[in-house]
Short mmCIF file of the C-alpha atoms (twelve columns), coordinates in Angstrom:
data_MODEL
# 
_entry.id   MODEL 
# 
loop_
_atom_site.group_PDB 
_atom_site.id 
_atom_site.type_symbol 
_atom_site.label_atom_id 
_atom_site.label_alt_id 
_atom_site.label_comp_id 
_atom_site.label_asym_id 
_atom_site.label_seq_id 
_atom_site.Cartn_x 
_atom_site.Cartn_y 
_atom_site.Cartn_z 
_atom_site.pdbx_PDB_model_num 
ATOM 1   C CA . MET A 1   21.160  -9.357  11.585  1 
ATOM 2   C CA . LEU A 2   22.322  -5.831  10.878  1 
ATOM 3   C CA . PHE A 3   18.997  -4.086  11.294  1 
ATOM 4   C CA . PRO A 4   18.087  -5.066  14.898  1 
ATOM 5   C CA . SER A 5   21.539  -4.133  16.182  1 
ATOM 6   C CA . LEU A 6   21.389  -0.830  14.308  1 
ATOM 7   C CA . LEU A 7   17.973  0.110   15.662  1 
ATOM 8   C CA . ASP A 8   18.901  -1.099  19.154  1 
ATOM 9   C CA . GLY A 9   21.950  1.130   19.077  1 
ATOM 10  C CA . LEU A 10  19.943  4.128   17.924  1 
ATOM 11  C CA . ALA A 11  17.273  3.413   20.530  1 
ATOM 12  C CA . LYS A 12  19.833  3.269   23.342  1 
ATOM 13  C CA . THR A 13  21.371  6.537   22.166  1 
ATOM 14  C CA . VAL A 14  17.979  8.264   22.110  1 
ATOM 15  C CA . SER A 15  17.137  6.800   25.516  1 
ATOM 16  C CA . ILE A 16  20.369  7.982   27.114  1 
ATOM 17  C CA . LYS A 17  20.123  11.463  25.626  1 
ATOM 18  C CA . ARG A 18  16.551  11.937  26.831  1 
ATOM 19  C CA . GLY A 19  17.013  10.161  30.132  1 
ATOM 20  C CA . LYS A 20  14.378  7.527   29.302  1 
ATOM 21  C CA . ASN A 21  14.345  3.788   29.858  1 
ATOM 22  C CA . CYS A 22  11.247  2.990   27.832  1 
ATOM 23  C CA . ARG A 23  12.398  0.734   25.008  1 
ATOM 24  C CA . ASN A 24  9.211   1.141   22.985  1 
ATOM 25  C CA . ASP A 25  9.334   4.951   22.981  1 
ATOM 26  C CA . SER A 26  13.055  5.081   22.197  1 
ATOM 27  C CA . GLY A 27  12.666  2.459   19.483  1 
ATOM 28  C CA . ARG A 28  9.970   4.512   17.780  1 
ATOM 29  C CA . GLU A 29  12.077  7.632   18.022  1 
ATOM 30  C CA . ALA A 30  15.014  5.767   16.516  1 
ATOM 31  C CA . ALA A 31  12.857  4.537   13.613  1 
ATOM 32  C CA . ALA A 32  11.572  8.082   13.104  1 
ATOM 33  C CA . ALA A 33  15.183  9.288   13.026  1 
ATOM 34  C CA . LEU A 34  15.937  6.762   10.267  1 
ATOM 35  C CA . ALA A 35  12.974  8.086   8.277   1 
ATOM 36  C CA . LYS A 36  14.200  11.661  8.686   1 
ATOM 37  C CA . ASP A 37  17.664  10.644  7.530   1 
ATOM 38  C CA . ALA A 38  16.208  8.826   4.505   1 
ATOM 39  C CA . LYS A 39  14.402  12.005  3.451   1 
ATOM 40  C CA . LYS A 40  17.611  13.990  3.794   1 
ATOM 41  C CA . LYS A 41  19.463  11.490  1.579   1 
ATOM 42  C CA . GLU A 42  16.589  11.541  -0.953  1 
ATOM 43  C CA . LEU A 43  15.905  7.853   -0.389  1 
ATOM 44  C CA . MET A 44  12.306  8.604   0.565   1 
ATOM 45  C CA . LEU A 45  9.732   9.959   -1.872  1 
ATOM 46  C CA . SER A 46  6.269   11.127  -0.820  1 
ATOM 47  C CA . SER A 47  5.150   12.998  -3.942  1 
ATOM 48  C CA . SER A 48  5.112   12.469  -7.702  1 
ATOM 49  C CA . GLY A 49  8.599   11.659  -8.984  1 
ATOM 50  C CA . ASN A 50  11.202  8.886   -9.079  1 
ATOM 51  C CA . THR A 51  13.627  7.252   -6.682  1 
ATOM 52  C CA . LYS A 52  16.588  4.963   -7.327  1 
ATOM 53  C CA . SER A 53  19.111  3.569   -4.860  1 
ATOM 54  C CA . ASN A 54  22.671  3.099   -6.071  1 
ATOM 55  C CA . LYS A 55  22.862  -0.042  -3.939  1 
ATOM 56  C CA . SER A 56  19.963  -1.978  -5.489  1 
ATOM 57  C CA . ASN A 57  18.313  -2.721  -8.835  1 
ATOM 58  C CA . ASN A 58  14.976  -1.280  -7.731  1 
ATOM 59  C CA . PHE A 59  13.518  1.725   -9.512  1 
ATOM 60  C CA . ALA A 60  10.267  3.406   -8.488  1 
ATOM 61  C CA . SER A 61  8.072   5.846   -10.380 1 
ATOM 62  C CA . VAL A 62  5.270   7.688   -8.535  1 
ATOM 63  C CA . CYS A 63  2.428   9.880   -9.778  1 
ATOM 64  C CA . SER A 64  -0.772  11.274  -8.242  1 
ATOM 65  C CA . LYS A 65  -3.529  13.301  -9.892  1 
ATOM 66  C CA . ARG A 66  -6.300  15.157  -8.079  1 
ATOM 67  C CA . GLY A 67  -9.825  14.219  -9.099  1 
ATOM 68  C CA . GLN A 68  -12.926 16.384  -9.362  1 
ATOM 69  C CA . LYS A 69  -14.193 15.950  -5.815  1 
ATOM 70  C CA . GLY A 70  -12.008 18.534  -4.077  1 
ATOM 71  C CA . ILE A 71  -8.628  18.126  -2.384  1 
ATOM 72  C CA . ASN A 72  -6.500  15.129  -3.365  1 
ATOM 73  C CA . GLN A 73  -6.961  12.537  -0.609  1 
ATOM 74  C CA . ASP A 74  -4.393  10.065  -1.961  1 
ATOM 75  C CA . SER A 75  -0.963  9.794   -0.343  1 
ATOM 76  C CA . ALA A 76  2.005   7.688   -1.420  1 
ATOM 77  C CA . VAL A 77  5.490   6.920   -0.114  1 
ATOM 78  C CA . VAL A 78  8.546   5.024   -1.349  1 
ATOM 79  C CA . TRP A 79  11.492  4.392   0.994   1 
ATOM 80  C CA . GLU A 80  14.629  2.960   -0.611  1 
ATOM 81  C CA . GLU A 81  17.106  1.136   1.675   1 
ATOM 82  C CA . PHE A 82  14.258  0.721   4.139   1 
ATOM 83  C CA . GLY A 83  15.655  0.769   7.676   1 
ATOM 84  C CA . CYS A 84  19.202  1.173   6.302   1 
ATOM 85  C CA . GLN A 85  18.944  -2.249  4.643   1 
ATOM 86  C CA . GLU A 86  20.405  -2.151  1.141   1 
ATOM 87  C CA . ASP A 87  18.202  -5.012  -0.068  1 
ATOM 88  C CA . MET A 88  14.914  -3.557  1.220   1 
ATOM 89  C CA . ILE A 89  12.391  -1.090  -0.152  1 
ATOM 90  C CA . PHE A 90  9.024   0.005   1.228   1 
ATOM 91  C CA . CYS A 91  6.143   1.309   -0.905  1 
ATOM 92  C CA . GLY A 92  2.801   2.521   0.413   1 
ATOM 93  C CA . MET A 93  -0.418  3.848   -1.110  1 
ATOM 94  C CA . PHE A 94  -3.075  5.448   1.110   1 
ATOM 95  C CA . ASP A 95  -6.515  6.605   -0.042  1 
ATOM 96  C CA . GLY A 96  -8.442  8.872   2.322   1 
ATOM 97  C CA . HIS A 97  -12.206 9.394   2.407   1 
ATOM 98  C CA . GLY A 98  -14.579 11.635  4.304   1 
ATOM 99  C CA . PRO A 99  -14.090 15.275  5.418   1 
ATOM 100 C CA . TRP A 100 -10.770 14.468  7.154   1 
ATOM 101 C CA . GLY A 101 -9.649  11.797  4.692   1 
ATOM 102 C CA . HIS A 102 -6.663  13.691  3.304   1 
ATOM 103 C CA . VAL A 103 -5.345  14.345  6.824   1 
ATOM 104 C CA . ILE A 104 -5.798  10.731  7.924   1 
ATOM 105 C CA . ALA A 105 -4.149  9.353   4.763   1 
ATOM 106 C CA . LYS A 106 -1.072  11.516  5.350   1 
ATOM 107 C CA . ARG A 107 -0.997  10.608  9.034   1 
ATOM 108 C CA . VAL A 108 -1.105  6.881   8.244   1 
ATOM 109 C CA . ARG A 109 1.549   7.345   5.549   1 
ATOM 110 C CA . GLU A 110 3.850   9.001   8.088   1 
ATOM 111 C CA . SER A 111 3.132   6.455   10.839  1 
ATOM 112 C CA . VAL A 112 3.288   3.101   9.068   1 
ATOM 113 C CA . PRO A 113 6.953   2.927   7.865   1 
ATOM 114 C CA . PRO A 114 8.717   3.843   11.147  1 
ATOM 115 C CA . SER A 115 6.208   1.879   13.226  1 
ATOM 116 C CA . LEU A 116 6.774   -1.180  11.043  1 
ATOM 117 C CA . LEU A 117 10.533  -0.885  11.522  1 
ATOM 118 C CA . CYS A 118 10.217  -0.622  15.271  1 
ATOM 119 C CA . ASN A 119 7.786   -3.525  15.600  1 
ATOM 120 C CA . TRP A 120 9.766   -5.671  13.154  1 
ATOM 121 C CA . GLN A 121 12.882  -5.231  15.268  1 
ATOM 122 C CA . GLN A 122 10.995  -6.116  18.438  1 
ATOM 123 C CA . THR A 123 9.386   -9.188  16.865  1 
ATOM 124 C CA . LEU A 124 12.784  -10.384 15.641  1 
ATOM 125 C CA . SER A 125 14.308  -9.838  19.067  1 
ATOM 126 C CA . ASN A 126 11.542  -11.874 20.696  1 
ATOM 127 C CA . SER A 127 12.042  -14.820 18.333  1 
ATOM 128 C CA . THR A 128 13.538  -17.911 19.930  1 
ATOM 129 C CA . SER A 129 16.467  -19.884 18.536  1 
ATOM 130 C CA . ALA A 130 14.041  -22.729 17.773  1 
ATOM 131 C CA . GLN A 131 11.942  -20.383 15.631  1 
ATOM 132 C CA . LEU A 132 15.028  -19.074 13.855  1 
ATOM 133 C CA . SER A 133 15.970  -22.633 12.872  1 
ATOM 134 C CA . MET A 134 12.652  -23.063 11.033  1 
ATOM 135 C CA . ASP A 135 12.264  -22.720 7.282   1 
ATOM 136 C CA . ARG A 136 13.682  -19.264 6.604   1 
ATOM 137 C CA . ASN A 137 10.978  -18.026 4.238   1 
ATOM 138 C CA . LEU A 138 8.168   -19.317 6.409   1 
ATOM 139 C CA . HIS A 139 9.639   -17.730 9.504   1 
ATOM 140 C CA . GLN A 140 10.331  -14.455 7.704   1 
ATOM 141 C CA . PHE A 141 6.703   -14.277 6.556   1 
ATOM 142 C CA . ASP A 142 5.437   -15.045 10.061  1 
ATOM 143 C CA . ILE A 143 7.638   -12.274 11.486  1 
ATOM 144 C CA . TRP A 144 6.286   -9.737  8.998   1 
ATOM 145 C CA . LYS A 145 2.675   -10.826 9.441   1 
ATOM 146 C CA . GLN A 146 2.901   -10.411 13.220  1 
ATOM 147 C CA . THR A 147 4.599   -7.052  12.670  1 
ATOM 148 C CA . TYR A 148 1.869   -5.796  10.339  1 
ATOM 149 C CA . LEU A 149 -0.965  -6.930  12.619  1 
ATOM 150 C CA . LYS A 150 0.596   -5.244  15.643  1 
ATOM 151 C CA . THR A 151 1.462   -2.063  13.746  1 
ATOM 152 C CA . TYR A 152 -1.943  -1.529  12.132  1 
ATOM 153 C CA . ALA A 153 -3.844  -2.219  15.356  1 
ATOM 154 C CA . ALA A 154 -1.708  0.330   17.206  1 
ATOM 155 C CA . ILE A 155 -2.027  3.007   14.500  1 
ATOM 156 C CA . ASP A 156 -5.814  2.619   14.335  1 
ATOM 157 C CA . GLU A 157 -6.026  2.949   18.113  1 
ATOM 158 C CA . GLU A 158 -3.792  6.036   18.071  1 
ATOM 159 C CA . LEU A 159 -6.010  7.668   15.458  1 
ATOM 160 C CA . LYS A 160 -9.018  7.069   17.681  1 
ATOM 161 C CA . GLY A 161 -7.411  8.978   20.521  1 
ATOM 162 C CA . HIS A 162 -5.890  11.771  18.417  1 
ATOM 163 C CA . SER A 163 -7.366  15.055  19.594  1 
ATOM 164 C CA . GLY A 164 -6.489  16.946  16.407  1 
ATOM 165 C CA . ILE A 165 -8.026  14.553  13.864  1 
ATOM 166 C CA . ASP A 166 -11.712 13.694  13.528  1 
ATOM 167 C CA . CYS A 167 -11.817 10.025  12.495  1 
ATOM 168 C CA . PHE A 168 -15.484 9.399   13.330  1 
ATOM 169 C CA . ARG A 169 -16.761 9.649   9.735   1 
ATOM 170 C CA . SER A 170 -13.426 9.768   7.910   1 
ATOM 171 C CA . GLY A 171 -10.680 7.256   7.279   1 
ATOM 172 C CA . SER A 172 -8.106  5.825   4.898   1 
ATOM 173 C CA . THR A 173 -7.207  2.616   3.111   1 
ATOM 174 C CA . ALA A 174 -3.620  1.322   3.136   1 
ATOM 175 C CA . LEU A 175 -1.770  -0.790  0.573   1 
ATOM 176 C CA . THR A 176 1.907   -1.432  1.310   1 
ATOM 177 C CA . ILE A 177 4.693   -3.708  0.140   1 
ATOM 178 C CA . VAL A 178 8.102   -4.521  1.566   1 
ATOM 179 C CA . LYS A 179 10.586  -6.026  -0.898  1 
ATOM 180 C CA . GLN A 180 13.303  -7.739  1.110   1 
ATOM 181 C CA . GLY A 181 15.849  -9.231  -1.241  1 
ATOM 182 C CA . GLU A 182 13.803  -11.415 -3.591  1 
ATOM 183 C CA . ASN A 183 10.907  -11.715 -1.144  1 
ATOM 184 C CA . LEU A 184 7.847   -9.503  -1.597  1 
ATOM 185 C CA . LEU A 185 5.548   -8.880  1.389   1 
ATOM 186 C CA . VAL A 186 2.129   -7.362  0.596   1 
ATOM 187 C CA . ALA A 187 -0.334  -5.971  3.160   1 
ATOM 188 C CA . ASN A 188 -3.712  -4.524  2.198   1 
ATOM 189 C CA . VAL A 189 -6.524  -2.710  3.985   1 
ATOM 190 C CA . GLY A 190 -9.233  -1.414  1.630   1 
ATOM 191 C CA . ASP A 191 -9.672  -1.422  -2.133  1 
ATOM 192 C CA . SER A 192 -6.374  -0.168  -3.537  1 
ATOM 193 C CA . ARG A 193 -4.735  -2.901  -5.601  1 
ATOM 194 C CA . ALA A 194 -1.307  -4.385  -6.299  1 
ATOM 195 C CA . VAL A 195 -0.717  -6.053  -9.666  1 
ATOM 196 C CA . LEU A 196 2.457   -7.907  -10.615 1 
ATOM 197 C CA . ALA A 197 3.674   -8.032  -14.222 1 
ATOM 198 C CA . THR A 198 5.401   -11.307 -15.080 1 
ATOM 199 C CA . LEU A 199 6.497   -13.115 -18.232 1 
ATOM 200 C CA . SER A 200 4.554   -16.263 -19.082 1 
ATOM 201 C CA . ASP A 201 6.193   -19.373 -20.540 1 
ATOM 202 C CA . ASP A 202 5.303   -18.202 -24.052 1 
ATOM 203 C CA . GLY A 203 6.980   -14.837 -23.494 1 
ATOM 204 C CA . ASN A 204 3.863   -12.722 -22.993 1 
ATOM 205 C CA . LEU A 205 3.617   -10.217 -20.182 1 
ATOM 206 C CA . VAL A 206 0.687   -11.123 -17.935 1 
ATOM 207 C CA . PRO A 207 -0.789  -9.553  -14.776 1 
ATOM 208 C CA . ILE A 208 -1.111  -11.307 -11.428 1 
ATOM 209 C CA . GLN A 209 -3.312  -9.564  -8.888  1 
ATOM 210 C CA . LEU A 210 -1.613  -9.741  -5.501  1 
ATOM 211 C CA . THR A 211 -4.396  -8.228  -3.389  1 
ATOM 212 C CA . ILE A 212 -8.112  -8.517  -2.712  1 
ATOM 213 C CA . ASP A 213 -10.369 -5.488  -3.252  1 
ATOM 214 C CA . PHE A 214 -12.030 -5.464  0.147   1 
ATOM 215 C CA . LYS A 215 -15.590 -4.496  -0.718  1 
ATOM 216 C CA . PRO A 216 -18.505 -4.990  1.743   1 
ATOM 217 C CA . ASN A 217 -20.294 -7.467  -0.550  1 
ATOM 218 C CA . LEU A 218 -17.475 -10.040 -0.544  1 
ATOM 219 C CA . PRO A 219 -18.973 -13.126 1.159   1 
ATOM 220 C CA . GLU A 220 -16.542 -13.282 4.106   1 
ATOM 221 C CA . GLU A 221 -16.605 -9.522  4.592   1 
ATOM 222 C CA . ALA A 222 -20.412 -9.332  4.398   1 
ATOM 223 C CA . GLU A 223 -20.743 -12.204 6.881   1 
ATOM 224 C CA . ARG A 224 -18.559 -10.400 9.420   1 
ATOM 225 C CA . ILE A 225 -20.448 -7.123  8.959   1 
ATOM 226 C CA . ILE A 226 -23.870 -8.747  9.292   1 
ATOM 227 C CA . GLN A 227 -22.782 -10.706 12.388  1 
ATOM 228 C CA . SER A 228 -21.731 -7.351  13.877  1 
ATOM 229 C CA . LYS A 229 -25.232 -5.954  13.219  1 
ATOM 230 C CA . GLY A 230 -24.039 -3.824  10.303  1 
ATOM 231 C CA . LEU A 231 -25.889 -3.571  6.982   1 
ATOM 232 C CA . VAL A 232 -24.639 -4.110  3.438   1 
ATOM 233 C CA . PHE A 233 -26.609 -2.713  0.509   1 
ATOM 234 C CA . CYS A 234 -26.481 -0.310  -2.452  1 
ATOM 235 C CA . LEU A 235 -28.481 2.853   -2.947  1 
ATOM 236 C CA . HIS A 236 -30.912 3.079   -5.863  1 
ATOM 237 C CA . ASP A 237 -28.797 5.737   -7.590  1 
ATOM 238 C CA . GLU A 238 -25.587 3.668   -7.134  1 
ATOM 239 C CA . PRO A 239 -26.375 0.226   -8.564  1 
ATOM 240 C CA . GLY A 240 -23.581 -2.240  -7.876  1 
ATOM 241 C CA . VAL A 241 -21.836 -0.008  -5.303  1 
ATOM 242 C CA . TYR A 242 -22.253 -1.901  -2.045  1 
ATOM 243 C CA . ARG A 243 -21.630 -0.035  1.192   1 
ATOM 244 C CA . VAL A 244 -21.457 -0.903  4.878   1 
ATOM 245 C CA . TRP A 245 -23.977 0.930   7.064   1 
ATOM 246 C CA . THR A 246 -24.897 1.164   10.738  1 
ATOM 247 C CA . PRO A 247 -28.026 -0.770  11.850  1 
ATOM 248 C CA . ASN A 248 -30.218 2.319   11.382  1 
ATOM 249 C CA . GLY A 249 -28.715 2.997   7.958   1 
ATOM 250 C CA . GLU A 250 -28.446 6.715   8.679   1 
ATOM 251 C CA . THR A 251 -24.694 7.368   8.648   1 
ATOM 252 C CA . PRO A 252 -22.880 7.776   5.303   1 
ATOM 253 C CA . GLY A 253 -22.226 4.279   3.922   1 
ATOM 254 C CA . LEU A 254 -18.633 3.203   3.321   1 
ATOM 255 C CA . ALA A 255 -17.707 1.414   0.080   1 
ATOM 256 C CA . VAL A 256 -14.867 -0.606  1.674   1 
ATOM 257 C CA . SER A 257 -14.975 -3.246  4.384   1 
ATOM 258 C CA . ARG A 258 -11.520 -2.489  5.850   1 
ATOM 259 C CA . ALA A 259 -10.071 0.919   6.671   1 
ATOM 260 C CA . PHE A 260 -8.283  2.992   9.278   1 
ATOM 261 C CA . GLY A 261 -10.585 5.355   11.166  1 
ATOM 262 C CA . ASP A 262 -14.338 5.484   10.420  1 
ATOM 263 C CA . TYR A 263 -15.231 4.847   14.049  1 
ATOM 264 C CA . CYS A 264 -18.915 5.430   13.378  1 
ATOM 265 C CA . ILE A 265 -19.031 1.908   11.909  1 
ATOM 266 C CA . LYS A 266 -16.069 0.172   13.603  1 
ATOM 267 C CA . ASP A 267 -18.493 -1.605  15.947  1 
ATOM 268 C CA . PHE A 268 -20.515 -2.876  12.990  1 
ATOM 269 C CA . GLY A 269 -18.006 -4.968  11.057  1 
ATOM 270 C CA . LEU A 270 -15.462 -2.509  9.662   1 
ATOM 271 C CA . ILE A 271 -11.903 -3.567  10.583  1 
ATOM 272 C CA . SER A 272 -8.354  -2.306  9.993   1 
ATOM 273 C CA . VAL A 273 -6.783  -5.792  9.989   1 
ATOM 274 C CA . PRO A 274 -4.449  -6.147  6.976   1 
ATOM 275 C CA . HIS A 275 -4.485  -9.114  4.630   1 
ATOM 276 C CA . VAL A 276 -0.798  -10.107 4.446   1 
ATOM 277 C CA . THR A 277 0.724   -12.304 1.726   1 
ATOM 278 C CA . GLN A 278 4.171   -12.998 0.302   1 
ATOM 279 C CA . ARG A 279 5.725   -13.927 -3.035  1 
ATOM 280 C CA . ASP A 280 9.229   -14.868 -4.122  1 
ATOM 281 C CA . ILE A 281 10.376  -12.633 -6.981  1 
ATOM 282 C CA . THR A 282 11.866  -14.501 -9.960  1 
ATOM 283 C CA . SER A 283 13.689  -13.348 -13.084 1 
ATOM 284 C CA . LYS A 284 10.349  -13.492 -14.927 1 
ATOM 285 C CA . ASP A 285 8.727   -10.946 -12.605 1 
ATOM 286 C CA . GLN A 286 9.288   -7.478  -14.078 1 
ATOM 287 C CA . PHE A 287 7.473   -4.885  -11.980 1 
ATOM 288 C CA . VAL A 288 4.580   -4.317  -9.603  1 
ATOM 289 C CA . ILE A 289 1.917   -1.596  -9.772  1 
ATOM 290 C CA . LEU A 290 0.280   -0.164  -6.658  1 
ATOM 291 C CA . ALA A 291 -2.687  2.085   -7.378  1 
ATOM 292 C CA . THR A 292 -5.803  3.506   -5.747  1 
ATOM 293 C CA . ASP A 293 -9.298  2.499   -6.840  1 
ATOM 294 C CA . GLY A 294 -9.583  5.648   -8.972  1 
ATOM 295 C CA . LEU A 295 -7.306  3.921   -11.472 1 
ATOM 296 C CA . TRP A 296 -8.749  0.395   -11.264 1 
ATOM 297 C CA . ASP A 297 -12.284 1.724   -11.744 1 
ATOM 298 C CA . VAL A 298 -11.426 2.374   -15.402 1 
ATOM 299 C CA . ILE A 299 -8.249  0.398   -16.165 1 
ATOM 300 C CA . SER A 300 -8.018  -3.408  -16.173 1 
ATOM 301 C CA . ASN A 301 -5.024  -5.290  -14.779 1 
ATOM 302 C CA . GLN A 302 -3.934  -6.294  -18.269 1 
ATOM 303 C CA . GLU A 303 -4.268  -2.757  -19.628 1 
ATOM 304 C CA . ALA A 304 -2.221  -1.354  -16.729 1 
ATOM 305 C CA . VAL A 305 0.597   -3.836  -17.292 1 
ATOM 306 C CA . GLU A 306 0.650   -3.115  -21.033 1 
ATOM 307 C CA . ILE A 307 0.659   0.670   -20.537 1 
ATOM 308 C CA . VAL A 308 3.603   0.528   -18.136 1 
ATOM 309 C CA . SER A 309 5.577   -2.006  -20.187 1 
ATOM 310 C CA . SER A 310 5.164   0.033   -23.377 1 
ATOM 311 C CA . THR A 311 6.457   3.222   -21.772 1 
ATOM 312 C CA . ARG A 312 10.045  3.570   -22.987 1 
ATOM 313 C CA . GLU A 313 11.255  5.716   -20.091 1 
ATOM 314 C CA . ARG A 314 10.660  4.177   -16.679 1 
ATOM 315 C CA . GLU A 315 10.661  7.651   -15.167 1 
ATOM 316 C CA . LYS A 316 7.383   8.374   -16.974 1 
ATOM 317 C CA . SER A 317 5.643   5.043   -16.363 1 
ATOM 318 C CA . ALA A 318 3.466   6.056   -13.384 1 
ATOM 319 C CA . LYS A 319 2.570   9.399   -14.965 1 
ATOM 320 C CA . ARG A 320 1.545   7.754   -18.218 1 
ATOM 321 C CA . LEU A 321 -0.560  5.190   -16.388 1 
ATOM 322 C CA . VAL A 322 -2.349  7.891   -14.389 1 
ATOM 323 C CA . GLU A 323 -2.926  10.004  -17.498 1 
ATOM 324 C CA . CYS A 324 -4.442  7.029   -19.343 1 
ATOM 325 C CA . ALA A 325 -6.782  6.422   -16.413 1 
ATOM 326 C CA . ALA A 326 -7.817  10.088  -16.356 1 
ATOM 327 C CA . SER A 327 -8.633  9.903   -20.071 1 
ATOM 328 C CA . ALA A 328 -10.614 6.700   -19.558 1 
ATOM 329 C CA . TRP A 329 -12.775 8.377   -16.917 1 
ATOM 330 C CA . LYS A 330 -14.046 10.819  -19.541 1 
ATOM 331 C CA . TYR A 331 -15.814 8.147   -21.573 1 
ATOM 332 C CA . LYS A 332 -16.162 5.186   -19.189 1 
ATOM 333 C CA . LYS A 333 -17.578 7.225   -16.293 1 
ATOM 334 C CA . ARG A 334 -19.282 10.022  -18.206 1 
ATOM 335 C CA . GLY A 335 -21.253 12.290  -15.877 1 
ATOM 336 C CA . ILE A 336 -19.469 11.021  -12.750 1 
ATOM 337 C CA . ALA A 337 -16.873 13.183  -10.988 1 
ATOM 338 C CA . MET A 338 -13.418 11.690  -11.478 1 
ATOM 339 C CA . ASP A 339 -11.819 10.172  -8.394  1 
ATOM 340 C CA . ASP A 340 -8.247  10.886  -7.304  1 
ATOM 341 C CA . ILE A 341 -5.835  8.657   -9.245  1 
ATOM 342 C CA . SER A 342 -2.440  7.582   -7.891  1 
ATOM 343 C CA . ALA A 343 0.077   4.909   -8.870  1 
ATOM 344 C CA . ILE A 344 3.492   3.539   -7.933  1 
ATOM 345 C CA . CYS A 345 5.433   1.455   -10.460 1 
ATOM 346 C CA . LEU A 346 8.267   -0.528  -8.859  1 
ATOM 347 C CA . PHE A 347 10.701  -2.199  -11.273 1 
ATOM 348 C CA . PHE A 348 12.804  -5.119  -10.011 1 
ATOM 349 C CA . HIS A 349 15.605  -5.397  -12.562 1 
ATOM 350 C CA . PRO A 350 17.996  -3.005  -14.344 1 
ATOM 351 C CA . SER A 351 16.518  -1.632  -17.551 1 
ATOM 352 C CA . SER A 352 19.395  -3.133  -19.537 1 
ATOM 353 C CA . SER A 353 18.460  -6.672  -18.433 1 
ATOM 354 C CA . THR A 354 14.706  -6.275  -18.856 1 
ATOM 355 C CA . PRO A 355 13.173  -8.114  -21.844 1 
ATOM 356 C CA . ASN A 356 11.813  -5.893  -24.583 1 
ATOM 357 C CA . VAL A 357 8.249   -6.197  -23.332 1 
ATOM 358 C CA . GLY A 358 7.382   -2.934  -25.067 1 
ATOM 359 C CA . ALA A 359 7.679   -4.778  -28.376 1 
ATOM 360 C CA . LEU A 360 5.049   -7.328  -27.372 1 
ATOM 361 C CA . LYS A 361 1.653   -7.142  -29.018 1 
ATOM 362 C CA . LEU A 362 -0.639  -4.820  -27.080 1 
ATOM 363 C CA . SER A 363 -4.378  -5.307  -26.711 1 
ATOM 364 C CA . LYS A 364 -6.691  -3.018  -28.656 1 
ATOM 365 C CA . GLN A 365 -8.023  -1.647  -25.354 1 
ATOM 366 C CA . ALA A 366 -4.561  -0.641  -24.143 1 
ATOM 367 C CA . VAL A 367 -3.672  0.918   -27.490 1 
ATOM 368 C CA . GLY A 368 -6.891  2.927   -27.374 1 
ATOM 369 C CA . LEU A 369 -6.129  4.217   -23.892 1 
ATOM 370 C CA . MET A 370 -2.633  5.330   -24.880 1 
ATOM 371 C CA . ASN A 371 -3.728  7.177   -28.039 1 
# 
């Protein structure tokens, strides 16, 4: 494969120049060099805007809006031609929380893409010929799952030992996708959500939720937390908002069951292990939305899909979605400070070949949000 040989070559060059023999260190430096080059070529986007590679049909629209709780703690990234692979794109959405949340979210955003590349190359290199002869899709998924597990564990451990970042009562969620050809890999830690828009047999555009909102009251999550001596309950002034607490219940409760950082409750059931899934993209699949919980708190999956599909200019799709969510906060969450709202809209096909989904009948709820 092109990528391993490319990264190996870069790693050897870095190693020779610096007089090092450590493959891991040189591999990470090589991956970081690829990220730097992608930024220079405007193939990487880490703020509101759009990105389009001339070598693929992918088109991404990104928008983030600060809420009413202080600094914007959301961070996003899109990397076209991920790892110099023309058929790959990486998208990530990171939602920080706590006093250092914005710093941790940015740190995770900067660490995940190059670390994934490095670990992916190493996992591929360690694969045996017998494994390579297995079903291609199954093996590819297994490679990526191992890569994600290794990468996230290492990043969480690095955060713990970082002298310049206080991760004791602060952390970040992480929702990322890697589209490799027609294969979509999804990894989620926390409560950001990925929703796929696809055409049903009758021609209607329908949403498919690709991720699980990892809340502490989910049965499997609650069981793990309780077995670790943690507590799961809601406060009287927050009915329905379940949080994970330490055994004494004194530290600030966390409303997610998986996150980077937050070491005050890592021993009590909180984990940073990603839930990794895959999906084969078909001609019926139109786009995928990645967004933080600030959007999903007030916008349904169906409404989000309809808002994006009815936006004539793809360049404005993420912005319009975020603006609709901000408007919805005013009457759906009256009296509650608006959360940060961020979204990535990744389209799979050229606009010329996309069905006229904007002409489909929209729900009354979606029409109301857009007016």
